[in-house]
Short mmCIF file of C-alpha atoms in Angstrom, two decimals:
data_model
loop_
_atom_site.label_atom_id
_atom_site.label_comp_id
_atom_site.label_asym_id
_atom_site.label_seq_id
_atom_site.Cartn_x
_atom_site.Cartn_y
_atom_site.Cartn_z
CA MET C 1 -44.69 -67.08 -50.02
CA ALA C 2 -48.49 -66.81 -51.49
CA GLY C 3 -49.63 -63.37 -52.65
CA GLY C 4 -46.10 -61.94 -52.59
CA ILE C 5 -45.04 -59.05 -55.00
CA ASP C 6 -40.80 -59.62 -55.74
CA GLN C 7 -39.41 -55.83 -55.20
CA GLY C 8 -35.94 -56.73 -54.82
CA LYS C 9 -33.47 -59.27 -53.44
CA ILE C 10 -33.16 -57.21 -49.95
CA ALA C 11 -35.94 -55.15 -48.37
CA ILE C 12 -34.95 -52.57 -46.02
CA ILE C 13 -38.07 -51.56 -43.71
CA GLY C 14 -37.27 -48.09 -42.57
CA GLY C 15 -35.76 -44.79 -44.46
CA GLY C 16 -34.14 -42.80 -41.82
CA ILE C 17 -30.21 -42.45 -41.51
CA GLY C 18 -29.38 -46.20 -40.94
CA GLY C 19 -32.00 -47.42 -43.57
CA LEU C 20 -30.69 -45.16 -46.52
CA ALA C 21 -27.42 -45.68 -45.91
CA ALA C 22 -27.55 -49.31 -45.86
CA ALA C 23 -29.38 -49.07 -48.60
CA LEU C 24 -26.79 -47.11 -50.85
CA ALA C 25 -24.45 -49.31 -49.43
CA LEU C 26 -25.73 -52.49 -51.24
CA ILE C 27 -26.55 -50.76 -54.10
CA ARG C 28 -23.18 -49.73 -54.31
CA GLN C 29 -22.01 -53.63 -54.22
CA GLY C 30 -24.62 -54.05 -57.16
CA VAL C 31 -27.43 -55.44 -54.69
CA ASP C 32 -31.23 -55.07 -55.54
CA VAL C 33 -32.63 -53.25 -52.89
CA ALA C 34 -36.34 -52.15 -52.07
CA VAL C 35 -36.80 -49.56 -48.82
CA TYR C 36 -39.97 -49.54 -47.34
CA GLU C 37 -40.71 -46.17 -45.39
CA GLN C 38 -43.96 -45.44 -43.65
CA ALA C 39 -43.92 -42.20 -43.84
CA PRO C 40 -45.82 -40.04 -47.17
CA GLU C 41 -42.52 -38.25 -47.65
CA LEU C 42 -38.69 -38.83 -46.97
CA LYS C 43 -37.50 -36.07 -44.78
CA GLU C 44 -36.11 -35.98 -41.38
CA LEU C 45 -37.10 -33.61 -38.48
CA GLY C 46 -35.50 -30.39 -37.81
CA ALA C 47 -32.51 -31.81 -35.42
CA GLY C 48 -28.94 -31.72 -35.28
CA VAL C 49 -26.50 -34.93 -35.67
CA GLN C 50 -22.77 -35.23 -34.97
CA ILE C 51 -20.78 -37.51 -37.27
CA SER C 52 -17.56 -38.40 -35.52
CA SER C 53 -14.60 -39.38 -37.59
CA ASN C 54 -15.78 -43.41 -37.75
CA GLY C 55 -18.91 -41.88 -39.21
CA THR C 56 -17.68 -39.68 -42.03
CA ARG C 57 -15.12 -42.49 -43.38
CA VAL C 58 -18.51 -44.50 -44.05
CA LEU C 59 -20.08 -41.52 -45.88
CA TYR C 60 -16.86 -40.99 -47.87
CA ALA C 61 -16.33 -44.74 -48.56
CA LEU C 62 -20.11 -44.40 -49.94
CA GLY C 63 -18.75 -41.71 -52.69
CA LEU C 64 -20.73 -38.84 -50.36
CA GLY C 65 -17.84 -36.72 -49.75
CA PRO C 66 -18.06 -33.76 -52.05
CA ALA C 67 -22.23 -33.55 -51.21
CA ILE C 68 -21.53 -33.72 -47.29
CA GLU C 69 -18.80 -31.33 -47.47
CA LYS C 70 -21.38 -28.68 -48.99
CA VAL C 71 -23.74 -29.19 -46.23
CA GLY C 72 -21.77 -30.11 -42.88
CA VAL C 73 -19.71 -28.26 -40.57
CA ILE C 74 -16.23 -29.45 -39.57
CA VAL C 75 -15.97 -28.21 -36.09
CA ALA C 76 -12.45 -26.81 -34.38
CA GLY C 77 -13.00 -28.71 -31.33
CA LYS C 78 -15.45 -29.95 -28.17
CA GLU C 79 -15.27 -28.12 -25.18
CA ILE C 80 -16.95 -28.63 -21.29
CA ARG C 81 -18.71 -25.27 -19.71
CA LEU C 82 -20.00 -25.49 -16.33
CA TRP C 83 -24.08 -25.03 -15.98
CA SER C 84 -24.03 -21.55 -14.14
CA THR C 85 -20.80 -19.88 -14.22
CA GLY C 86 -19.71 -20.61 -17.99
CA GLN C 87 -16.21 -21.54 -16.93
CA THR C 88 -14.99 -23.29 -19.89
CA TRP C 89 -12.62 -26.34 -20.38
CA LYS C 90 -11.52 -27.91 -23.46
CA LEU C 91 -12.68 -31.66 -24.16
CA PHE C 92 -10.88 -32.31 -27.38
CA ASP C 93 -9.23 -30.75 -30.74
CA LEU C 94 -11.16 -31.73 -34.07
CA GLY C 95 -10.72 -30.01 -37.48
CA ALA C 96 -7.44 -30.89 -38.68
CA VAL C 97 -6.55 -32.68 -35.66
CA SER C 98 -9.36 -35.23 -36.39
CA VAL C 99 -8.07 -35.75 -40.05
CA GLU C 100 -4.43 -36.50 -38.82
CA HIS C 101 -5.26 -38.55 -35.82
CA TYR C 102 -8.32 -40.77 -37.12
CA GLY C 103 -8.06 -40.24 -41.31
CA PHE C 104 -11.40 -38.31 -41.51
CA PRO C 105 -13.16 -35.17 -39.97
CA TYR C 106 -15.76 -34.88 -37.32
CA MET C 107 -18.77 -33.08 -39.04
CA MET C 108 -22.12 -31.29 -37.84
CA PHE C 109 -25.03 -31.72 -39.79
CA HIS C 110 -28.74 -30.77 -39.87
CA ARG C 111 -29.99 -34.03 -39.90
CA GLY C 112 -32.43 -33.17 -42.74
CA ASP C 113 -29.13 -32.37 -44.66
CA LEU C 114 -27.57 -35.31 -44.18
CA HIS C 115 -30.97 -37.34 -44.77
CA ALA C 116 -31.08 -35.64 -48.48
CA VAL C 117 -27.15 -36.51 -49.50
CA LEU C 118 -28.38 -40.07 -48.55
CA LEU C 119 -31.46 -40.19 -50.53
CA GLU C 120 -30.19 -38.28 -53.36
CA GLY C 121 -27.15 -40.88 -53.84
CA ILE C 122 -29.83 -43.76 -54.00
CA ARG C 123 -31.91 -41.81 -56.42
CA ALA C 124 -29.22 -41.40 -58.41
CA ALA C 125 -28.24 -44.89 -58.63
CA MET C 126 -31.55 -47.01 -58.20
CA PRO C 127 -34.30 -44.49 -59.07
CA ASP C 128 -37.34 -46.89 -57.96
CA ALA C 129 -35.61 -48.03 -54.77
CA ILE C 130 -38.00 -46.19 -52.56
CA HIS C 131 -41.48 -47.15 -51.53
CA LEU C 132 -43.47 -44.53 -49.42
CA ASN C 133 -46.21 -45.28 -47.32
CA ARG C 134 -45.48 -48.45 -46.57
CA LYS C 135 -46.17 -49.12 -42.93
CA CYS C 136 -44.75 -52.34 -41.60
CA VAL C 137 -47.02 -54.40 -39.48
CA GLY C 138 -45.00 -57.64 -39.32
CA VAL C 139 -42.68 -60.07 -40.94
CA SER C 140 -42.69 -63.87 -41.50
CA GLN C 141 -40.18 -66.10 -43.06
CA ASN C 142 -39.52 -69.70 -44.70
CA ALA C 143 -36.57 -71.53 -45.35
CA ASN C 144 -35.96 -69.56 -48.77
CA ASP C 145 -37.70 -66.05 -48.62
CA VAL C 146 -39.26 -63.40 -46.24
CA GLU C 147 -42.89 -61.58 -46.50
CA ILE C 148 -43.35 -58.12 -44.86
CA GLN C 149 -46.56 -57.03 -44.12
CA PHE C 150 -48.09 -53.46 -44.44
CA GLU C 151 -50.97 -51.62 -42.94
CA SER C 152 -52.53 -50.90 -46.25
CA ASP C 153 -50.79 -52.58 -49.22
CA GLU C 154 -49.78 -56.02 -50.55
CA PRO C 155 -47.33 -57.82 -48.58
CA VAL C 156 -43.83 -58.11 -50.66
CA THR C 157 -41.21 -60.94 -50.32
CA ALA C 158 -37.30 -60.35 -50.65
CA SER C 159 -34.57 -62.79 -49.99
CA ILE C 160 -33.76 -61.52 -46.84
CA ALA C 161 -35.25 -58.29 -44.95
CA ILE C 162 -33.47 -55.67 -42.86
CA GLY C 163 -35.44 -53.49 -39.70
CA ALA C 164 -34.17 -50.01 -39.70
CA ASP C 165 -37.17 -49.08 -37.98
CA GLY C 166 -35.93 -47.22 -35.47
CA VAL C 167 -36.49 -47.38 -31.43
CA GLN C 168 -40.35 -48.85 -31.82
CA SER C 169 -39.07 -51.14 -34.26
CA ARG C 170 -42.32 -53.45 -35.75
CA VAL C 171 -39.49 -55.61 -37.17
CA ARG C 172 -38.04 -56.55 -33.69
CA ALA C 173 -41.51 -57.04 -32.00
CA ALA C 174 -42.19 -59.71 -35.18
CA LEU C 175 -38.60 -61.35 -34.39
CA PHE C 176 -38.17 -61.19 -30.80
CA GLY C 177 -41.38 -59.96 -29.35
CA ALA C 178 -42.46 -56.70 -27.53
CA ASP C 179 -39.75 -54.64 -25.34
CA GLN C 180 -40.09 -53.34 -21.84
CA PRO C 181 -38.14 -49.67 -22.27
CA GLU C 182 -37.44 -48.32 -18.81
CA PHE C 183 -38.27 -44.38 -18.37
CA THR C 184 -34.61 -42.93 -17.65
CA GLY C 185 -35.75 -40.15 -15.67
CA ILE C 186 -34.30 -37.84 -17.86
CA VAL C 187 -36.65 -35.48 -20.33
CA ALA C 188 -34.81 -33.75 -23.42
CA TRP C 189 -35.71 -30.46 -25.17
CA ARG C 190 -34.29 -29.62 -28.79
CA GLY C 191 -34.67 -26.73 -31.09
CA LEU C 192 -32.80 -24.78 -33.62
CA VAL C 193 -31.42 -21.05 -32.81
CA PRO C 194 -30.80 -18.79 -36.13
CA ARG C 195 -27.48 -17.21 -36.19
CA ASP C 196 -28.10 -13.80 -35.59
CA ARG C 197 -29.99 -14.75 -32.74
CA VAL C 198 -27.29 -16.72 -31.00
CA PRO C 199 -25.71 -14.65 -28.17
CA ALA C 200 -22.14 -13.33 -28.20
CA GLY C 201 -20.89 -15.56 -25.42
CA ILE C 202 -21.66 -18.89 -27.53
CA LYS C 203 -19.11 -20.09 -29.60
CA LEU C 204 -20.05 -20.93 -33.42
CA ASP C 205 -16.91 -22.98 -34.26
CA VAL C 206 -17.04 -25.68 -31.91
CA GLY C 207 -19.58 -28.24 -30.00
CA THR C 208 -20.05 -27.44 -26.46
CA ASN C 209 -21.34 -29.63 -23.50
CA TRP C 210 -22.71 -27.38 -20.63
CA VAL C 211 -22.65 -29.86 -17.38
CA GLY C 212 -24.24 -29.47 -14.05
CA PRO C 213 -26.16 -31.29 -11.09
CA GLY C 214 -29.03 -33.17 -12.67
CA GLY C 215 -28.89 -31.86 -16.45
CA HIS C 216 -26.54 -30.81 -19.50
CA VAL C 217 -27.09 -28.66 -22.27
CA VAL C 218 -24.91 -29.35 -25.79
CA HIS C 219 -25.31 -27.14 -28.72
CA TYR C 220 -23.04 -26.84 -32.09
CA PRO C 221 -23.59 -25.14 -35.35
CA VAL C 222 -25.20 -27.10 -38.27
CA ARG C 223 -26.16 -25.79 -42.04
CA GLY C 224 -22.90 -24.03 -42.65
CA GLY C 225 -23.17 -22.41 -39.39
CA GLN C 226 -26.61 -20.64 -40.24
CA LEU C 227 -28.23 -22.73 -37.38
CA LEU C 228 -27.40 -23.77 -33.73
CA ASN C 229 -28.59 -26.80 -32.60
CA PHE C 230 -29.68 -26.68 -28.99
CA VAL C 231 -30.46 -29.68 -27.13
CA GLY C 232 -31.08 -29.73 -23.12
CA LEU C 233 -31.61 -32.54 -21.03
CA LEU C 234 -32.73 -32.57 -17.44
CA GLU C 235 -33.99 -34.95 -14.81
CA ARG C 236 -37.73 -34.84 -14.17
CA ASP C 237 -40.17 -37.77 -13.70
CA ASP C 238 -43.36 -36.17 -15.23
CA TRP C 239 -43.27 -36.49 -18.86
CA ARG C 240 -42.87 -40.08 -20.17
CA VAL C 241 -43.83 -39.65 -23.79
CA GLU C 242 -41.10 -41.11 -26.11
CA SER C 243 -41.37 -39.02 -29.28
CA TRP C 244 -39.58 -36.61 -31.08
CA THR C 245 -42.62 -34.39 -32.42
CA VAL C 246 -44.32 -33.31 -29.25
CA GLN C 247 -44.08 -29.50 -28.77
CA GLY C 248 -43.31 -27.86 -25.78
CA THR C 249 -43.23 -24.18 -24.80
CA ARG C 250 -40.15 -21.87 -24.34
CA ASP C 251 -41.54 -21.26 -20.67
CA GLU C 252 -41.53 -24.76 -19.72
CA PHE C 253 -38.22 -25.28 -21.54
CA ALA C 254 -36.67 -22.14 -19.53
CA ASN C 255 -38.52 -23.29 -16.50
CA ASP C 256 -36.53 -26.52 -16.68
CA PHE C 257 -33.06 -24.64 -16.77
CA ARG C 258 -34.12 -22.04 -14.02
CA GLY C 259 -30.72 -20.87 -12.74
CA TRP C 260 -28.27 -22.22 -15.50
CA HIS C 261 -26.34 -19.26 -17.10
CA ALA C 262 -27.61 -16.20 -18.90
CA ASP C 263 -26.36 -17.63 -22.34
CA ILE C 264 -28.08 -20.84 -21.87
CA HIS C 265 -31.68 -18.67 -21.45
CA ALA C 266 -30.69 -16.21 -24.38
CA CYS C 267 -30.69 -19.68 -26.58
CA ILE C 268 -34.00 -20.97 -25.15
CA ARG C 269 -35.76 -17.51 -25.89
CA SER C 270 -34.47 -17.54 -29.84
CA VAL C 271 -35.41 -21.41 -30.05
CA ASP C 272 -37.77 -21.37 -33.07
CA VAL C 273 -39.84 -24.36 -31.64
CA PRO C 274 -39.24 -26.15 -28.76
CA TYR C 275 -39.95 -29.84 -28.88
CA LYS C 276 -39.33 -31.95 -25.84
CA TRP C 277 -39.09 -35.84 -25.53
CA ALA C 278 -38.72 -38.39 -22.53
CA LEU C 279 -35.30 -40.88 -22.87
CA PHE C 280 -36.06 -44.66 -22.53
CA SER C 281 -33.85 -46.81 -22.51
CA ARG C 282 -33.52 -50.58 -23.79
CA PRO C 283 -30.76 -53.26 -22.55
CA PRO C 284 -28.36 -54.33 -25.07
CA MET C 285 -29.65 -57.39 -27.05
CA ALA C 286 -28.13 -60.80 -27.06
CA ALA C 287 -29.17 -61.35 -30.72
CA TRP C 288 -30.38 -59.16 -33.90
CA THR C 289 -30.80 -61.91 -36.18
CA ARG C 290 -33.20 -64.45 -37.09
CA GLY C 291 -33.18 -66.36 -40.06
CA ARG C 292 -33.56 -64.12 -43.14
CA VAL C 293 -34.29 -60.96 -41.13
CA THR C 294 -31.70 -58.72 -38.99
CA LEU C 295 -32.26 -55.16 -37.29
CA LEU C 296 -29.83 -52.19 -38.18
CA GLY C 297 -29.54 -48.84 -36.11
CA ASP C 298 -31.82 -47.92 -33.24
CA ALA C 299 -34.09 -51.18 -34.08
CA CYS C 300 -31.32 -53.04 -32.30
CA HIS C 301 -28.96 -50.88 -30.28
CA SER C 302 -30.64 -47.73 -29.35
CA MET C 303 -28.62 -45.57 -27.13
CA LEU C 304 -29.03 -42.55 -24.73
CA PRO C 305 -28.02 -39.47 -26.78
CA MET C 306 -24.70 -38.71 -24.67
CA LEU C 307 -22.20 -40.36 -26.87
CA ALA C 308 -23.15 -38.76 -30.25
CA GLN C 309 -23.03 -42.16 -31.67
CA GLY C 310 -26.76 -43.38 -32.34
CA ALA C 311 -26.47 -42.18 -36.03
CA VAL C 312 -22.91 -43.27 -36.51
CA MET C 313 -23.46 -46.75 -35.31
CA ALA C 314 -26.16 -47.10 -37.78
CA LEU C 315 -23.91 -45.91 -40.59
CA GLU C 316 -21.19 -48.45 -39.57
CA ASP C 317 -23.92 -51.25 -39.66
CA GLY C 318 -25.11 -49.93 -43.03
CA LEU C 319 -21.29 -50.57 -44.47
CA VAL C 320 -20.67 -53.38 -42.41
CA LEU C 321 -23.83 -55.23 -43.60
CA ALA C 322 -23.20 -54.63 -47.07
CA ARG C 323 -19.66 -56.06 -47.01
CA CYS C 324 -21.22 -59.21 -45.73
CA VAL C 325 -23.58 -59.37 -48.21
CA LYS C 326 -20.82 -59.20 -50.86
CA LYS C 327 -18.75 -61.75 -49.22
CA TYR C 328 -21.44 -64.45 -48.38
CA GLY C 329 -24.21 -63.51 -51.05
CA VAL C 330 -27.92 -62.40 -50.30
CA ALA C 331 -28.37 -65.38 -47.74
CA ALA C 332 -28.98 -65.70 -43.80
CA GLU C 333 -25.35 -66.43 -43.35
CA ALA C 334 -24.37 -62.88 -44.43
CA LEU C 335 -26.60 -61.51 -41.71
CA GLN C 336 -25.38 -63.54 -39.04
CA ARG C 337 -21.85 -62.61 -40.05
CA TYR C 338 -22.87 -58.55 -39.63
CA GLU C 339 -24.28 -59.25 -36.45
CA THR C 340 -21.23 -61.03 -35.06
CA ALA C 341 -18.94 -58.16 -36.44
CA ARG C 342 -21.38 -55.52 -35.24
CA ARG C 343 -23.06 -56.43 -31.89
CA GLU C 344 -20.18 -56.37 -29.13
CA ARG C 345 -19.17 -52.67 -30.14
CA ALA C 346 -22.74 -51.51 -30.71
CA ASN C 347 -23.65 -52.51 -27.34
CA ARG C 348 -20.43 -51.17 -25.63
CA ALA C 349 -21.57 -47.63 -27.07
CA VAL C 350 -24.98 -48.62 -25.65
CA SER C 351 -23.50 -48.60 -22.39
CA GLY C 352 -20.98 -45.65 -22.51
CA SER C 353 -23.68 -43.49 -23.32
CA ALA C 354 -25.54 -44.72 -20.19
CA GLU C 355 -22.18 -43.78 -18.48
CA ASN C 356 -22.00 -40.32 -20.13
CA ALA C 357 -25.36 -39.45 -18.63
CA LYS C 358 -24.09 -40.01 -14.69
CA ARG C 359 -20.98 -38.13 -15.78
CA PHE C 360 -22.64 -35.14 -17.20
CA HIS C 361 -25.38 -34.90 -14.52
CA ASN C 362 -23.36 -35.34 -11.51
CA PRO C 363 -24.19 -33.48 -8.26
CA ASP C 364 -20.26 -32.46 -7.68
CA LEU C 365 -21.35 -30.10 -10.56
CA ALA C 366 -23.59 -28.03 -8.65
CA HIS C 367 -20.68 -25.49 -7.22
CA ALA C 368 -17.71 -24.16 -8.56
CA ALA C 369 -15.06 -25.54 -6.67
CA GLY C 370 -16.58 -29.02 -6.47
CA ALA C 371 -16.93 -28.66 -10.35
CA GLU C 372 -13.42 -27.58 -10.99
CA ALA C 373 -12.20 -30.62 -9.48
CA TYR C 374 -14.45 -32.84 -10.83
CA VAL C 375 -14.27 -31.89 -14.48
CA THR C 376 -10.72 -32.02 -14.20
CA ARG C 377 -10.76 -35.30 -13.08
CA GLU C 378 -13.06 -36.91 -15.36
CA TRP C 379 -12.17 -35.18 -18.54
CA GLN C 380 -8.23 -35.48 -18.31
CA GLU C 381 -6.61 -36.25 -21.59
CA ASP C 382 -6.19 -39.83 -20.38
CA LYS C 383 -9.98 -40.50 -19.88
CA VAL C 384 -11.17 -38.79 -22.67
CA LYS C 385 -8.94 -40.83 -25.08
CA THR C 386 -10.18 -44.26 -23.14
CA ARG C 387 -13.58 -42.90 -23.61
CA TYR C 388 -13.35 -41.98 -27.26
CA ASP C 389 -10.55 -43.58 -29.13
CA TRP C 390 -11.75 -46.71 -29.59
CA LEU C 391 -15.10 -45.20 -31.19
CA PHE C 392 -13.22 -42.78 -33.64
CA THR C 393 -10.40 -45.20 -35.09
CA TYR C 394 -12.65 -47.82 -36.20
CA ASP C 395 -12.60 -48.89 -39.52
CA ALA C 396 -16.13 -50.22 -40.96
CA THR C 397 -14.50 -50.79 -44.32
CA GLY C 398 -11.81 -52.62 -43.14
CA ILE C 399 -12.74 -54.68 -40.12
CA ALA C 400 -12.83 -58.36 -40.14
CA ILE C 401 -16.18 -59.80 -41.28
#
């Protein structure tokens, strides 16, 4: 294609967790990769991310075990708490139990720490793979290669291209046209609480879901237990900005959760900087791939943060993609094989996360008596296994491609 600069056989647009995982997996297969990121520097926002055993399996397969063990937190388990009284139910055990049942640990990370581990792995193996200040504005292709256009740089060509550019993907728009996300009616808050400001009633060795009518709160330790990642989600219809970088106020945050347990409000008062964003849903996609271009992670299967699988699905995508490239070559067939291997599973996770939103916010949770019966029914052991075992047992290193 005219005017192109060949910067690698495979171009990855987007340098988030999914894009970096795909890049590192491909580099481990000996493939020449170029990552194009629109930001002037590579860093992740200050938020937490949960990586269940199916995701840590990928990180260990990429040779990152020692690095993630330094920055991640292995929690003992997960628990459910009632929004008003703090009554507690065990959801499931993790820690050694996760390793015993699924082969790998369930870990909590500061998103920036996990991102840095992936970045260091790439720079150690292929120092020139990452190109910053490259905002993609479009892609085009012919029978032989792909051209990626940027806002303020010359276009580049590659044999195949991967759109890992998030929920507002420009690559997706170029392939399939503009999407029409629907506001879910849920606004999310997030912030970090330093360990010395976490109230005594909050455990720092587990992940906790507080459930209530019309809302829920999730918190868990990150950065070696020095910080508590704190996220509150509430049904309200007056805020519709889909951005992770909008600052709110502690007073507004607290007002959204008025009437909730004192420990929740102690955390809200101690959050460093509260951010808020509106949750939008996108229907599962019937296709991710067109010719020599495909999508990965949130670009093709964004999901509500109710199943703790968004980043994990992107990790799985990256490893399966690399395996397909190794088996079928740097060619369109590899991309189609990757999509075939991944789409049904990822779309099931999209649906599962939407179902959990209803489960966490059920009106039966309004009063303690109804809540007891509801939680006992909805989180009985067999139902929990049905909802999570198919996720945690998945092996991206060995599934058929």
